[in-house]
PDB file of C-alpha atoms and ligand atoms in Angstrom:
ATOM      1  CA  MET A  27      22.638 -25.717 -10.242  1.00  0.00           C
ATOM      2  CA  ARG A  28      18.927 -26.376  -9.953  1.00  0.00           C
ATOM      3  CA  LEU A  29      17.715 -22.885 -10.946  1.00  0.00           C
ATOM      4  CA  ALA A  30      20.402 -21.868 -13.421  1.00  0.00           C
ATOM      5  CA  GLU A  31      19.473 -18.771 -15.451  1.00  0.00           C
ATOM      6  CA  LYS A  32      15.937 -18.624 -14.014  1.00  0.00           C
ATOM      7  CA  ALA A  33      14.550 -15.174 -13.192  1.00  0.00           C
ATOM      8  CA  ALA A  34      12.890 -15.218  -9.769  1.00  0.00           C
ATOM      9  CA  LEU A  35      10.814 -12.579  -8.006  1.00  0.00           C
ATOM     10  CA  ILE A  36      10.722 -12.864  -4.214  1.00  0.00           C
ATOM     11  CA  THR A  37       8.363 -10.764  -2.098  1.00  0.00           C
ATOM     12  CA  GLY A  38       9.078 -10.083   1.556  1.00  0.00           C
ATOM     13  CA  ALA A  39      12.718 -10.666   0.655  1.00  0.00           C
ATOM     14  CA  ALA A  40      14.321  -8.320   3.194  1.00  0.00           C
ATOM     15  CA  ALA A  41      13.985 -10.615   6.192  1.00  0.00           C
ATOM     16  CA  GLY A  42      13.234 -14.076   7.534  1.00  0.00           C
ATOM     17  CA  ILE A  43      12.016 -16.740   5.126  1.00  0.00           C
ATOM     18  CA  GLY A  44      12.244 -14.428   2.101  1.00  0.00           C
ATOM     19  CA  ARG A  45      15.856 -13.590   2.879  1.00  0.00           C
ATOM     20  CA  ALA A  46      16.868 -17.237   3.392  1.00  0.00           C
ATOM     21  CA  THR A  47      15.099 -18.259   0.179  1.00  0.00           C
ATOM     22  CA  ALA A  48      16.764 -15.460  -1.772  1.00  0.00           C
ATOM     23  CA  MET A  49      20.180 -16.707  -0.632  1.00  0.00           C
ATOM     24  CA  ALA A  50      19.261 -20.317  -1.440  1.00  0.00           C
ATOM     25  CA  MET A  51      17.852 -19.509  -4.898  1.00  0.00           C
ATOM     26  CA  ALA A  52      20.874 -17.333  -5.746  1.00  0.00           C
ATOM     27  CA  ARG A  53      23.182 -20.226  -4.808  1.00  0.00           C
ATOM     28  CA  GLU A  54      21.197 -22.403  -7.233  1.00  0.00           C
ATOM     29  CA  GLY A  55      21.875 -19.945 -10.051  1.00  0.00           C
ATOM     30  CA  ALA A  56      18.661 -17.890 -10.126  1.00  0.00           C
ATOM     31  CA  ARG A  57      18.793 -14.168 -10.930  1.00  0.00           C
ATOM     32  CA  LEU A  58      16.616 -12.315  -8.465  1.00  0.00           C
ATOM     33  CA  VAL A  59      14.270  -9.377  -8.047  1.00  0.00           C
ATOM     34  CA  LEU A  60      13.962  -8.803  -4.307  1.00  0.00           C
ATOM     35  CA  VAL A  61      10.834  -6.934  -3.214  1.00  0.00           C
ATOM     36  CA  ASP A  62      10.036  -5.518   0.205  1.00  0.00           C
ATOM     37  CA  ILE A  63       8.718  -2.380   1.894  1.00  0.00           C
ATOM     38  CA  GLN A  64      11.991  -2.067   3.850  1.00  0.00           C
ATOM     39  CA  ALA A  65      14.372  -0.379   1.374  1.00  0.00           C
ATOM     40  CA  GLU A  66      17.520  -0.278   3.532  1.00  0.00           C
ATOM     41  CA  LYS A  67      17.341  -3.945   4.405  1.00  0.00           C
ATOM     42  CA  LEU A  68      16.786  -4.757   0.727  1.00  0.00           C
ATOM     43  CA  ASP A  69      20.055  -2.992  -0.162  1.00  0.00           C
ATOM     44  CA  ALA A  70      21.833  -5.130   2.432  1.00  0.00           C
ATOM     45  CA  ARG A  71      20.282  -8.289   0.957  1.00  0.00           C
ATOM     46  CA  VAL A  72      21.436  -7.380  -2.567  1.00  0.00           C
ATOM     47  CA  ARG A  73      25.000  -6.799  -1.283  1.00  0.00           C
ATOM     48  CA  GLU A  74      24.872 -10.102   0.624  1.00  0.00           C
ATOM     49  CA  ILE A  75      23.931 -12.011  -2.540  1.00  0.00           C
ATOM     50  CA  GLU A  76      26.454 -10.207  -4.729  1.00  0.00           C
ATOM     51  CA  ALA A  77      29.196 -10.952  -2.180  1.00  0.00           C
ATOM     52  CA  GLU A  78      28.517 -14.660  -2.774  1.00  0.00           C
ATOM     53  CA  GLY A  79      28.706 -14.187  -6.547  1.00  0.00           C
ATOM     54  CA  GLY A  80      24.920 -14.093  -7.116  1.00  0.00           C
ATOM     55  CA  THR A  81      22.790 -11.674  -9.138  1.00  0.00           C
ATOM     56  CA  ALA A  82      20.010  -9.589  -7.586  1.00  0.00           C
ATOM     57  CA  ILE A  83      18.281  -6.233  -7.754  1.00  0.00           C
ATOM     58  CA  GLY A  84      16.154  -4.741  -4.983  1.00  0.00           C
ATOM     59  CA  LEU A  85      12.834  -2.970  -5.447  1.00  0.00           C
ATOM     60  CA  LYS A  86      10.926  -1.191  -2.701  1.00  0.00           C
ATOM     61  CA  ALA A  87       7.284  -2.079  -3.306  1.00  0.00           C
ATOM     62  CA  ASP A  88       4.131  -2.938  -1.383  1.00  0.00           C
ATOM     63  CA  VAL A  89       2.331  -6.119  -2.494  1.00  0.00           C
ATOM     64  CA  SER A  90      -1.046  -4.767  -1.359  1.00  0.00           C
ATOM     65  CA  ASP A  91      -0.935  -2.116  -4.118  1.00  0.00           C
ATOM     66  CA  LEU A  92      -1.700  -3.298  -7.667  1.00  0.00           C
ATOM     67  CA  ALA A  93       0.303  -0.517  -9.321  1.00  0.00           C
ATOM     68  CA  GLN A  94       3.346  -1.558  -7.308  1.00  0.00           C
ATOM     69  CA  ILE A  95       2.837  -5.215  -8.290  1.00  0.00           C
ATOM     70  CA  GLU A  96       2.957  -4.049 -11.905  1.00  0.00           C
ATOM     71  CA  ARG A  97       6.355  -2.404 -11.219  1.00  0.00           C
ATOM     72  CA  MET A  98       7.670  -5.612  -9.623  1.00  0.00           C
ATOM     73  CA  VAL A  99       6.968  -7.796 -12.639  1.00  0.00           C
ATOM     74  CA  ALA A 100       8.096  -5.064 -15.038  1.00  0.00           C
ATOM     75  CA  ALA A 101      11.424  -4.909 -13.169  1.00  0.00           C
ATOM     76  CA  SER A 102      12.056  -8.620 -13.755  1.00  0.00           C
ATOM     77  CA  VAL A 103      11.218  -8.347 -17.456  1.00  0.00           C
ATOM     78  CA  ALA A 104      13.346  -5.197 -17.853  1.00  0.00           C
ATOM     79  CA  GLU A 105      16.351  -6.665 -16.015  1.00  0.00           C
ATOM     80  CA  TYR A 106      16.284 -10.318 -17.085  1.00  0.00           C
ATOM     81  CA  GLY A 107      13.901 -10.370 -20.059  1.00  0.00           C
ATOM     82  CA  ARG A 108      11.478 -12.774 -18.299  1.00  0.00           C
ATOM     83  CA  LEU A 109       9.957 -14.059 -15.054  1.00  0.00           C
ATOM     84  CA  ASP A 110      10.233 -17.791 -14.351  1.00  0.00           C
ATOM     85  CA  ILE A 111       9.624 -18.066 -10.596  1.00  0.00           C
ATOM     86  CA  LEU A 112       7.410 -16.140  -8.179  1.00  0.00           C
ATOM     87  CA  PHE A 113       8.071 -16.775  -4.492  1.00  0.00           C
ATOM     88  CA  ASN A 114       4.947 -15.077  -3.163  1.00  0.00           C
ATOM     89  CA  ASN A 115       5.991 -14.731   0.430  1.00  0.00           C
ATOM     90  CA  ALA A 116       5.340 -11.276   1.947  1.00  0.00           C
ATOM     91  CA  GLY A 117       3.085 -11.557   4.987  1.00  0.00           C
ATOM     92  CA  VAL A 118       2.134  -9.742   8.162  1.00  0.00           C
ATOM     93  CA  THR A 119       0.543 -10.559  11.491  1.00  0.00           C
ATOM     94  CA  ARG A 120       0.583  -9.743  15.175  1.00  0.00           C
ATOM     95  CA  ARG A 121      -0.679 -11.583  18.199  1.00  0.00           C
ATOM     96  CA  CYS A 122      -4.337 -10.756  18.912  1.00  0.00           C
ATOM     97  CA  ALA A 123      -7.070 -12.561  20.832  1.00  0.00           C
ATOM     98  CA  PHE A 124     -10.169 -13.582  18.845  1.00  0.00           C
ATOM     99  CA  MET A 125     -12.456 -11.038  20.559  1.00  0.00           C
ATOM    100  CA  ASP A 126      -9.946  -8.191  20.096  1.00  0.00           C
ATOM    101  CA  ILE A 127      -9.678  -8.442  16.311  1.00  0.00           C
ATOM    102  CA  ASP A 128     -10.968  -5.222  14.768  1.00  0.00           C
ATOM    103  CA  GLU A 129     -11.662  -4.168  11.193  1.00  0.00           C
ATOM    104  CA  ALA A 130      -8.317  -2.390  10.804  1.00  0.00           C
ATOM    105  CA  LEU A 131      -6.336  -5.518  11.749  1.00  0.00           C
ATOM    106  CA  TRP A 132      -8.492  -7.728   9.501  1.00  0.00           C
ATOM    107  CA  ASP A 133      -8.124  -5.345   6.524  1.00  0.00           C
ATOM    108  CA  HIS A 134      -4.371  -4.902   6.935  1.00  0.00           C
ATOM    109  CA  VAL A 135      -3.635  -8.609   7.253  1.00  0.00           C
ATOM    110  CA  HIS A 136      -5.901  -9.518   4.334  1.00  0.00           C
ATOM    111  CA  SER A 137      -4.664  -6.694   2.074  1.00  0.00           C
ATOM    112  CA  VAL A 138      -1.120  -8.122   2.253  1.00  0.00           C
ATOM    113  CA  ASN A 139      -1.551 -11.866   2.856  1.00  0.00           C
ATOM    114  CA  ALA A 140      -4.611 -12.607   0.709  1.00  0.00           C
ATOM    115  CA  LYS A 141      -5.224  -9.747  -1.741  1.00  0.00           C
ATOM    116  CA  GLY A 142      -1.502  -9.159  -2.282  1.00  0.00           C
ATOM    117  CA  ALA A 143      -0.834 -12.851  -2.790  1.00  0.00           C
ATOM    118  CA  PHE A 144      -3.667 -13.163  -5.317  1.00  0.00           C
ATOM    119  CA  PHE A 145      -2.742 -10.169  -7.450  1.00  0.00           C
ATOM    120  CA  CYS A 146       0.968 -11.052  -7.409  1.00  0.00           C
ATOM    121  CA  MET A 147       0.024 -14.504  -8.737  1.00  0.00           C
ATOM    122  CA  LYS A 148      -2.312 -13.061 -11.358  1.00  0.00           C
ATOM    123  CA  ARG A 149       0.178 -10.487 -12.666  1.00  0.00           C
ATOM    124  CA  ALA A 150       3.102 -12.932 -12.632  1.00  0.00           C
ATOM    125  CA  ALA A 151       0.974 -15.512 -14.468  1.00  0.00           C
ATOM    126  CA  GLU A 152       0.205 -12.988 -17.206  1.00  0.00           C
ATOM    127  CA  THR A 153       3.925 -12.771 -18.037  1.00  0.00           C
ATOM    128  CA  MET A 154       4.477 -16.515 -17.549  1.00  0.00           C
ATOM    129  CA  ILE A 155       1.602 -17.374 -19.918  1.00  0.00           C
ATOM    130  CA  ALA A 156       3.094 -15.110 -22.589  1.00  0.00           C
ATOM    131  CA  GLN A 157       6.507 -16.775 -22.264  1.00  0.00           C
ATOM    132  CA  GLY A 158       5.176 -20.357 -22.172  1.00  0.00           C
ATOM    133  CA  GLY A 159       5.355 -21.345 -18.499  1.00  0.00           C
ATOM    134  CA  GLY A 160       6.661 -20.705 -15.023  1.00  0.00           C
ATOM    135  CA  THR A 161       6.299 -21.680 -11.414  1.00  0.00           C
ATOM    136  CA  ILE A 162       4.655 -20.037  -8.428  1.00  0.00           C
ATOM    137  CA  VAL A 163       5.387 -20.897  -4.798  1.00  0.00           C
ATOM    138  CA  ASN A 164       3.167 -19.252  -2.193  1.00  0.00           C
ATOM    139  CA  THR A 165       3.923 -18.981   1.510  1.00  0.00           C
ATOM    140  CA  ALA A 166       0.809 -20.064   3.385  1.00  0.00           C
ATOM    141  CA  SER A 167       1.020 -21.329   6.991  1.00  0.00           C
ATOM    142  CA  ILE A 168      -0.139 -24.173   9.214  1.00  0.00           C
ATOM    143  CA  ALA A 169      -2.406 -21.392  10.588  1.00  0.00           C
ATOM    144  CA  GLY A 170      -4.441 -21.870   7.416  1.00  0.00           C
ATOM    145  CA  ARG A 171      -5.028 -25.492   8.444  1.00  0.00           C
ATOM    146  CA  GLY A 172      -6.467 -24.517  11.822  1.00  0.00           C
ATOM    147  CA  PHE A 173      -3.328 -24.744  13.993  1.00  0.00           C
ATOM    148  CA  PRO A 174      -4.596 -23.416  17.360  1.00  0.00           C
ATOM    149  CA  GLY A 175      -1.296 -21.763  18.352  1.00  0.00           C
ATOM    150  CA  THR A 176      -1.537 -19.195  15.563  1.00  0.00           C
ATOM    151  CA  SER A 177      -1.158 -15.425  16.102  1.00  0.00           C
ATOM    152  CA  ASN A 178      -4.786 -14.530  15.376  1.00  0.00           C
ATOM    153  CA  ALA A 179      -7.912 -15.704  13.530  1.00  0.00           C
ATOM    154  CA  ALA A 180      -7.737 -13.028  10.809  1.00  0.00           C
ATOM    155  CA  TYR A 181      -4.230 -14.246   9.946  1.00  0.00           C
ATOM    156  CA  ALA A 182      -5.391 -17.871   9.940  1.00  0.00           C
ATOM    157  CA  ALA A 183      -8.218 -16.922   7.544  1.00  0.00           C
ATOM    158  CA  SER A 184      -5.786 -15.119   5.229  1.00  0.00           C
ATOM    159  CA  LYS A 185      -3.556 -18.199   5.073  1.00  0.00           C
ATOM    160  CA  GLY A 186      -6.553 -20.480   4.506  1.00  0.00           C
ATOM    161  CA  ALA A 187      -7.247 -18.187   1.549  1.00  0.00           C
ATOM    162  CA  VAL A 188      -3.713 -18.763   0.243  1.00  0.00           C
ATOM    163  CA  ILE A 189      -4.207 -22.549   0.404  1.00  0.00           C
ATOM    164  CA  ALA A 190      -7.525 -22.251  -1.496  1.00  0.00           C
ATOM    165  CA  MET A 191      -6.079 -19.836  -4.067  1.00  0.00           C
ATOM    166  CA  THR A 192      -3.159 -22.196  -4.639  1.00  0.00           C
ATOM    167  CA  MET A 193      -5.585 -24.919  -5.741  1.00  0.00           C
ATOM    168  CA  GLN A 194      -7.659 -22.528  -7.868  1.00  0.00           C
ATOM    169  CA  ALA A 195      -4.578 -21.109  -9.559  1.00  0.00           C
ATOM    170  CA  ALA A 196      -3.178 -24.594 -10.202  1.00  0.00           C
ATOM    171  CA  HIS A 197      -6.446 -25.550 -11.942  1.00  0.00           C
ATOM    172  CA  ALA A 198      -6.541 -22.372 -14.006  1.00  0.00           C
ATOM    173  CA  LEU A 199      -2.868 -22.194 -14.966  1.00  0.00           C
ATOM    174  CA  GLY A 200      -1.912 -25.838 -15.514  1.00  0.00           C
ATOM    175  CA  LYS A 201      -2.786 -25.647 -19.201  1.00  0.00           C
ATOM    176  CA  HIS A 202      -0.261 -22.801 -19.500  1.00  0.00           C
ATOM    177  CA  ASN A 203       2.566 -24.930 -18.105  1.00  0.00           C
ATOM    178  CA  ILE A 204       2.551 -23.067 -14.793  1.00  0.00           C
ATOM    179  CA  THR A 205       2.791 -24.968 -11.513  1.00  0.00           C
ATOM    180  CA  VAL A 206       1.378 -23.399  -8.347  1.00  0.00           C
ATOM    181  CA  ASN A 207       2.150 -24.767  -4.888  1.00  0.00           C
ATOM    182  CA  ALA A 208       2.315 -23.460  -1.341  1.00  0.00           C
ATOM    183  CA  ILE A 209       4.471 -24.065   1.681  1.00  0.00           C
ATOM    184  CA  CYS A 210       2.834 -24.123   5.108  1.00  0.00           C
ATOM    185  CA  PRO A 211       5.608 -23.253   7.532  1.00  0.00           C
ATOM    186  CA  GLY A 212       5.168 -24.192  11.151  1.00  0.00           C
ATOM    187  CA  VAL A 213       6.816 -22.171  13.892  1.00  0.00           C
ATOM    188  CA  THR A 214       9.827 -20.572  12.202  1.00  0.00           C
ATOM    189  CA  ARG A 215      12.576 -18.554  13.848  1.00  0.00           C
ATOM    190  CA  THR A 216      12.317 -15.153  12.058  1.00  0.00           C
ATOM    191  CA  GLU A 217      11.731 -11.515  13.052  1.00  0.00           C
ATOM    192  CA  LEU A 218       7.989 -12.074  12.784  1.00  0.00           C
ATOM    193  CA  PHE A 219       8.209 -15.021  15.201  1.00  0.00           C
ATOM    194  CA  GLN A 220      10.572 -13.122  17.518  1.00  0.00           C
ATOM    195  CA  ASN A 221       8.229 -10.090  17.642  1.00  0.00           C
ATOM    196  CA  ILE A 222       5.283 -12.311  18.554  1.00  0.00           C
ATOM    197  CA  LEU A 223       7.264 -13.999  21.340  1.00  0.00           C
ATOM    198  CA  GLU A 224       8.449 -10.645  22.719  1.00  0.00           C
ATOM    199  CA  MET A 225       4.888  -9.261  22.744  1.00  0.00           C
ATOM    200  CA  ARG A 226       3.664 -12.373  24.577  1.00  0.00           C
ATOM    201  CA  SER A 227       6.532 -12.217  27.038  1.00  0.00           C
ATOM    202  CA  GLU A 228       5.743  -8.573  27.834  1.00  0.00           C
ATOM    203  CA  LYS A 229       1.967  -9.072  28.015  1.00  0.00           C
ATOM    204  CA  ASP A 230       1.902 -12.334  29.988  1.00  0.00           C
ATOM    205  CA  GLY A 231       5.086 -11.797  32.028  1.00  0.00           C
ATOM    206  CA  ILE A 232       6.629 -15.085  30.827  1.00  0.00           C
ATOM    207  CA  PRO A 233      10.422 -15.105  30.271  1.00  0.00           C
ATOM    208  CA  LEU A 234      11.413 -15.228  26.609  1.00  0.00           C
ATOM    209  CA  ALA A 235      13.524 -18.386  27.067  1.00  0.00           C
ATOM    210  CA  GLU A 236      10.498 -20.210  28.505  1.00  0.00           C
ATOM    211  CA  LEU A 237       8.320 -19.146  25.567  1.00  0.00           C
ATOM    212  CA  GLU A 238      10.977 -20.418  23.153  1.00  0.00           C
ATOM    213  CA  GLN A 239      10.938 -23.798  24.911  1.00  0.00           C
ATOM    214  CA  GLN A 240       7.132 -23.802  24.823  1.00  0.00           C
ATOM    215  CA  ALA A 241       7.193 -23.189  21.057  1.00  0.00           C
ATOM    216  CA  ALA A 242       9.166 -26.404  20.479  1.00  0.00           C
ATOM    217  CA  ARG A 243       6.936 -28.471  22.761  1.00  0.00           C
ATOM    218  CA  GLY A 244       4.531 -30.714  20.870  1.00  0.00           C
ATOM    219  CA  ILE A 245       6.671 -30.748  17.735  1.00  0.00           C
ATOM    220  CA  PRO A 246       7.426 -34.419  16.978  1.00  0.00           C
ATOM    221  CA  LEU A 247      10.905 -33.628  15.668  1.00  0.00           C
ATOM    222  CA  GLY A 248      11.507 -31.430  18.714  1.00  0.00           C
ATOM    223  CA  ARG A 249      12.612 -28.161  17.160  1.00  0.00           C
ATOM    224  CA  VAL A 250      11.149 -25.081  15.479  1.00  0.00           C
ATOM    225  CA  ASN A 251      12.086 -24.343  11.852  1.00  0.00           C
ATOM    226  CA  GLU A 252      15.010 -22.249  10.836  1.00  0.00           C
ATOM    227  CA  ALA A 253      14.189 -20.052   7.814  1.00  0.00           C
ATOM    228  CA  ALA A 254      16.551 -22.263   5.787  1.00  0.00           C
ATOM    229  CA  ASP A 255      14.161 -25.225   6.273  1.00  0.00           C
ATOM    230  CA  ILE A 256      11.518 -23.313   4.300  1.00  0.00           C
ATOM    231  CA  ALA A 257      14.046 -22.122   1.725  1.00  0.00           C
ATOM    232  CA  GLU A 258      14.953 -25.757   0.930  1.00  0.00           C
ATOM    233  CA  MET A 259      11.329 -26.560   0.126  1.00  0.00           C
ATOM    234  CA  ALA A 260      10.917 -23.364  -1.920  1.00  0.00           C
ATOM    235  CA  VAL A 261      13.955 -24.237  -4.048  1.00  0.00           C
ATOM    236  CA  PHE A 262      12.671 -27.775  -4.590  1.00  0.00           C
ATOM    237  CA  LEU A 263       9.156 -26.626  -5.595  1.00  0.00           C
ATOM    238  CA  ALA A 264      10.625 -24.020  -7.969  1.00  0.00           C
ATOM    239  CA  SER A 265      13.025 -26.520  -9.554  1.00  0.00           C
ATOM    240  CA  PRO A 266      12.470 -28.900 -12.498  1.00  0.00           C
ATOM    241  CA  ALA A 267      12.442 -31.802  -9.979  1.00  0.00           C
ATOM    242  CA  ALA A 268       8.917 -30.653  -8.977  1.00  0.00           C
ATOM    243  CA  ARG A 269       7.631 -30.260 -12.533  1.00  0.00           C
ATOM    244  CA  ASN A 270       4.671 -32.623 -12.048  1.00  0.00           C
ATOM    245  CA  ILE A 271       3.562 -31.258  -8.665  1.00  0.00           C
ATOM    246  CA  THR A 272       0.847 -28.587  -8.578  1.00  0.00           C
ATOM    247  CA  GLY A 273      -1.984 -27.390  -6.340  1.00  0.00           C
ATOM    248  CA  GLN A 274      -0.282 -28.755  -3.220  1.00  0.00           C
ATOM    249  CA  SER A 275       0.233 -27.045   0.126  1.00  0.00           C
ATOM    250  CA  ILE A 276       3.060 -28.751   1.967  1.00  0.00           C
ATOM    251  CA  ASN A 277       3.648 -28.476   5.700  1.00  0.00           C
ATOM    252  CA  VAL A 278       7.239 -27.853   6.811  1.00  0.00           C
ATOM    253  CA  ASP A 279       6.826 -27.903  10.569  1.00  0.00           C
ATOM    254  CA  GLY A 280       8.643 -30.822  12.210  1.00  0.00           C
ATOM    255  CA  GLY A 281       5.372 -32.758  12.175  1.00  0.00           C
ATOM    256  CA  LEU A 282       3.383 -30.268  14.283  1.00  0.00           C
ATOM    257  CA  VAL A 283       0.312 -30.512  12.019  1.00  0.00           C
ATOM    258  CA  MET A 284      -0.288 -33.671  10.021  1.00  0.00           C
ATOM    259  CA  VAL A 285      -3.263 -32.752   7.831  1.00  0.00           C
TER     260      VAL A 285
HETATM  261  N1  NAD B  17       7.761 -17.087  11.057  1.00  0.00           N
HETATM  262  C1  NAD B  17       6.811 -17.988  11.181  1.00  0.00           C
HETATM  263  O1  NAD B  17       6.700 -18.681  12.219  1.00  0.00           O
HETATM  264  C2  NAD B  17       5.850 -18.234  10.046  1.00  0.00           C
HETATM  265  C3  NAD B  17       4.994 -19.329  10.122  1.00  0.00           C
HETATM  266  C4  NAD B  17       4.108 -19.585   9.092  1.00  0.00           C
HETATM  267  C5  NAD B  17       4.061 -18.736   7.992  1.00  0.00           C
HETATM  268  N2  NAD B  17       4.890 -17.662   7.941  1.00  0.00           N
HETATM  269  C6  NAD B  17       4.777 -16.801   6.753  1.00  0.00           C
HETATM  270  O2  NAD B  17       6.033 -16.701   6.120  1.00  0.00           O
HETATM  271  C7  NAD B  17       6.108 -15.488   5.387  1.00  0.00           C
HETATM  272  C8  NAD B  17       7.391 -14.777   5.740  1.00  0.00           C
HETATM  273  O3  NAD B  17       7.348 -14.478   7.127  1.00  0.00           O
HETATM  274  P1  NAD B  17       8.643 -14.279   8.025  1.00  0.00           P
HETATM  275  O4  NAD B  17       8.445 -15.076   9.251  1.00  0.00           O
HETATM  276  O5  NAD B  17       9.871 -14.426   7.217  1.00  0.00           O
HETATM  277  O6  NAD B  17       8.370 -12.751   8.440  1.00  0.00           O
HETATM  278  P2  NAD B  17       9.322 -11.473   8.543  1.00  0.00           P
HETATM  279  O7  NAD B  17       8.509 -10.426   9.208  1.00  0.00           O
HETATM  280  O8  NAD B  17      10.647 -11.857   9.112  1.00  0.00           O
HETATM  281  O9  NAD B  17       9.505 -11.110   7.001  1.00  0.00           O
HETATM  282  C9  NAD B  17       8.409 -10.684   6.223  1.00  0.00           C
HETATM  283  C10 NAD B  17       8.883  -9.633   5.233  1.00  0.00           C
HETATM  284  O10 NAD B  17       7.750  -9.192   4.481  1.00  0.00           O
HETATM  285  C11 NAD B  17       7.856  -7.790   4.336  1.00  0.00           C
HETATM  286  N3  NAD B  17       6.544  -7.198   4.074  1.00  0.00           N
HETATM  287  C12 NAD B  17       5.542  -6.994   4.972  1.00  0.00           C
HETATM  288  N4  NAD B  17       4.505  -6.390   4.356  1.00  0.00           N
HETATM  289  C13 NAD B  17       4.862  -6.230   3.062  1.00  0.00           C
HETATM  290  C14 NAD B  17       4.203  -5.654   1.926  1.00  0.00           C
HETATM  291  N5  NAD B  17       2.980  -5.123   2.039  1.00  0.00           N
HETATM  292  N6  NAD B  17       4.835  -5.653   0.729  1.00  0.00           N
HETATM  293  C15 NAD B  17       6.098  -6.170   0.618  1.00  0.00           C
HETATM  294  N7  NAD B  17       6.766  -6.716   1.654  1.00  0.00           N
HETATM  295  C16 NAD B  17       6.149  -6.744   2.862  1.00  0.00           C
HETATM  296  C17 NAD B  17       8.446  -7.312   5.650  1.00  0.00           C
HETATM  297  O11 NAD B  17       9.006  -6.018   5.542  1.00  0.00           O
HETATM  298  C18 NAD B  17       9.473  -8.401   5.941  1.00  0.00           C
HETATM  299  O12 NAD B  17      10.739  -8.082   5.399  1.00  0.00           O
HETATM  300  C19 NAD B  17       4.844 -14.715   5.736  1.00  0.00           C
HETATM  301  O13 NAD B  17       3.887 -14.872   4.695  1.00  0.00           O
HETATM  302  C20 NAD B  17       4.368 -15.374   7.013  1.00  0.00           C
HETATM  303  O14 NAD B  17       2.998 -15.221   7.197  1.00  0.00           O
HETATM  304  C21 NAD B  17       5.786 -17.386   8.924  1.00  0.00           C
END
């Protein structure tokens, strides 16, 4: 098992990519702290993992709040004595035209996707430095590389920030034996994706099935991601096989964006 005995903290673990990665990391032997703002779904995720013989605890916490980040890392240390892996994945967005973005949307998206991601990295690194190393995997997005089909410009900016922070953190933390990488998912079938499609369908009067077909158009490999496609990359980046990779943001998108 590629992550045997590792203690991993996963944010945004109740749904979508976080959920799939939690299942995948548990199957590879990691012991998990699952963090999300949706407490009931978290309980279901813990039961799901335990039913497969894995080990997980759930913690309701908001990554945009520094005091709650402190509780997240403390929970891993209290439960497992350490923190080896941070999958820094919680994120929010909604579809919004450039000229309709207001301050509230900007602040909300950035408080979770950029500020939350930074302070989760910083606090996790503090514990990893003290224990001699660790690995951080951030969830960015092809939005951060300028993909024009993104949900909105504030979201794209927040994911560009994640790509930049990944490089900065890799520079700063390499000497502490901590790798920092990011995954840039393309269009991925999750609740977040489904909500965006439903909003578009309602607003523009386009049938949902047609929007789903549209989403796959232009993807060289011809299909959108399943959450498991991202989970595979997260497990690889968190595993010893990736020990000499750091500062990279890797697209997992069927070839939709090639820069
Ligand atoms: N789905 C896509 O097409 C896609 C594409 C590129 C990047 N991403 C990124 O992947 C990540 C996961 O997205 P997903 O598609 O699985 O979305 P999702 O909405 O299915 O899951 C996101 C989870 O994060 C949780 N969350 C939201 N705000 C939080 C907060 N403040 N603190 C803790 N948890 C919080 C939600 O409750 C939810 O369970 C996000 O960072 C997203 O931006 C998704």
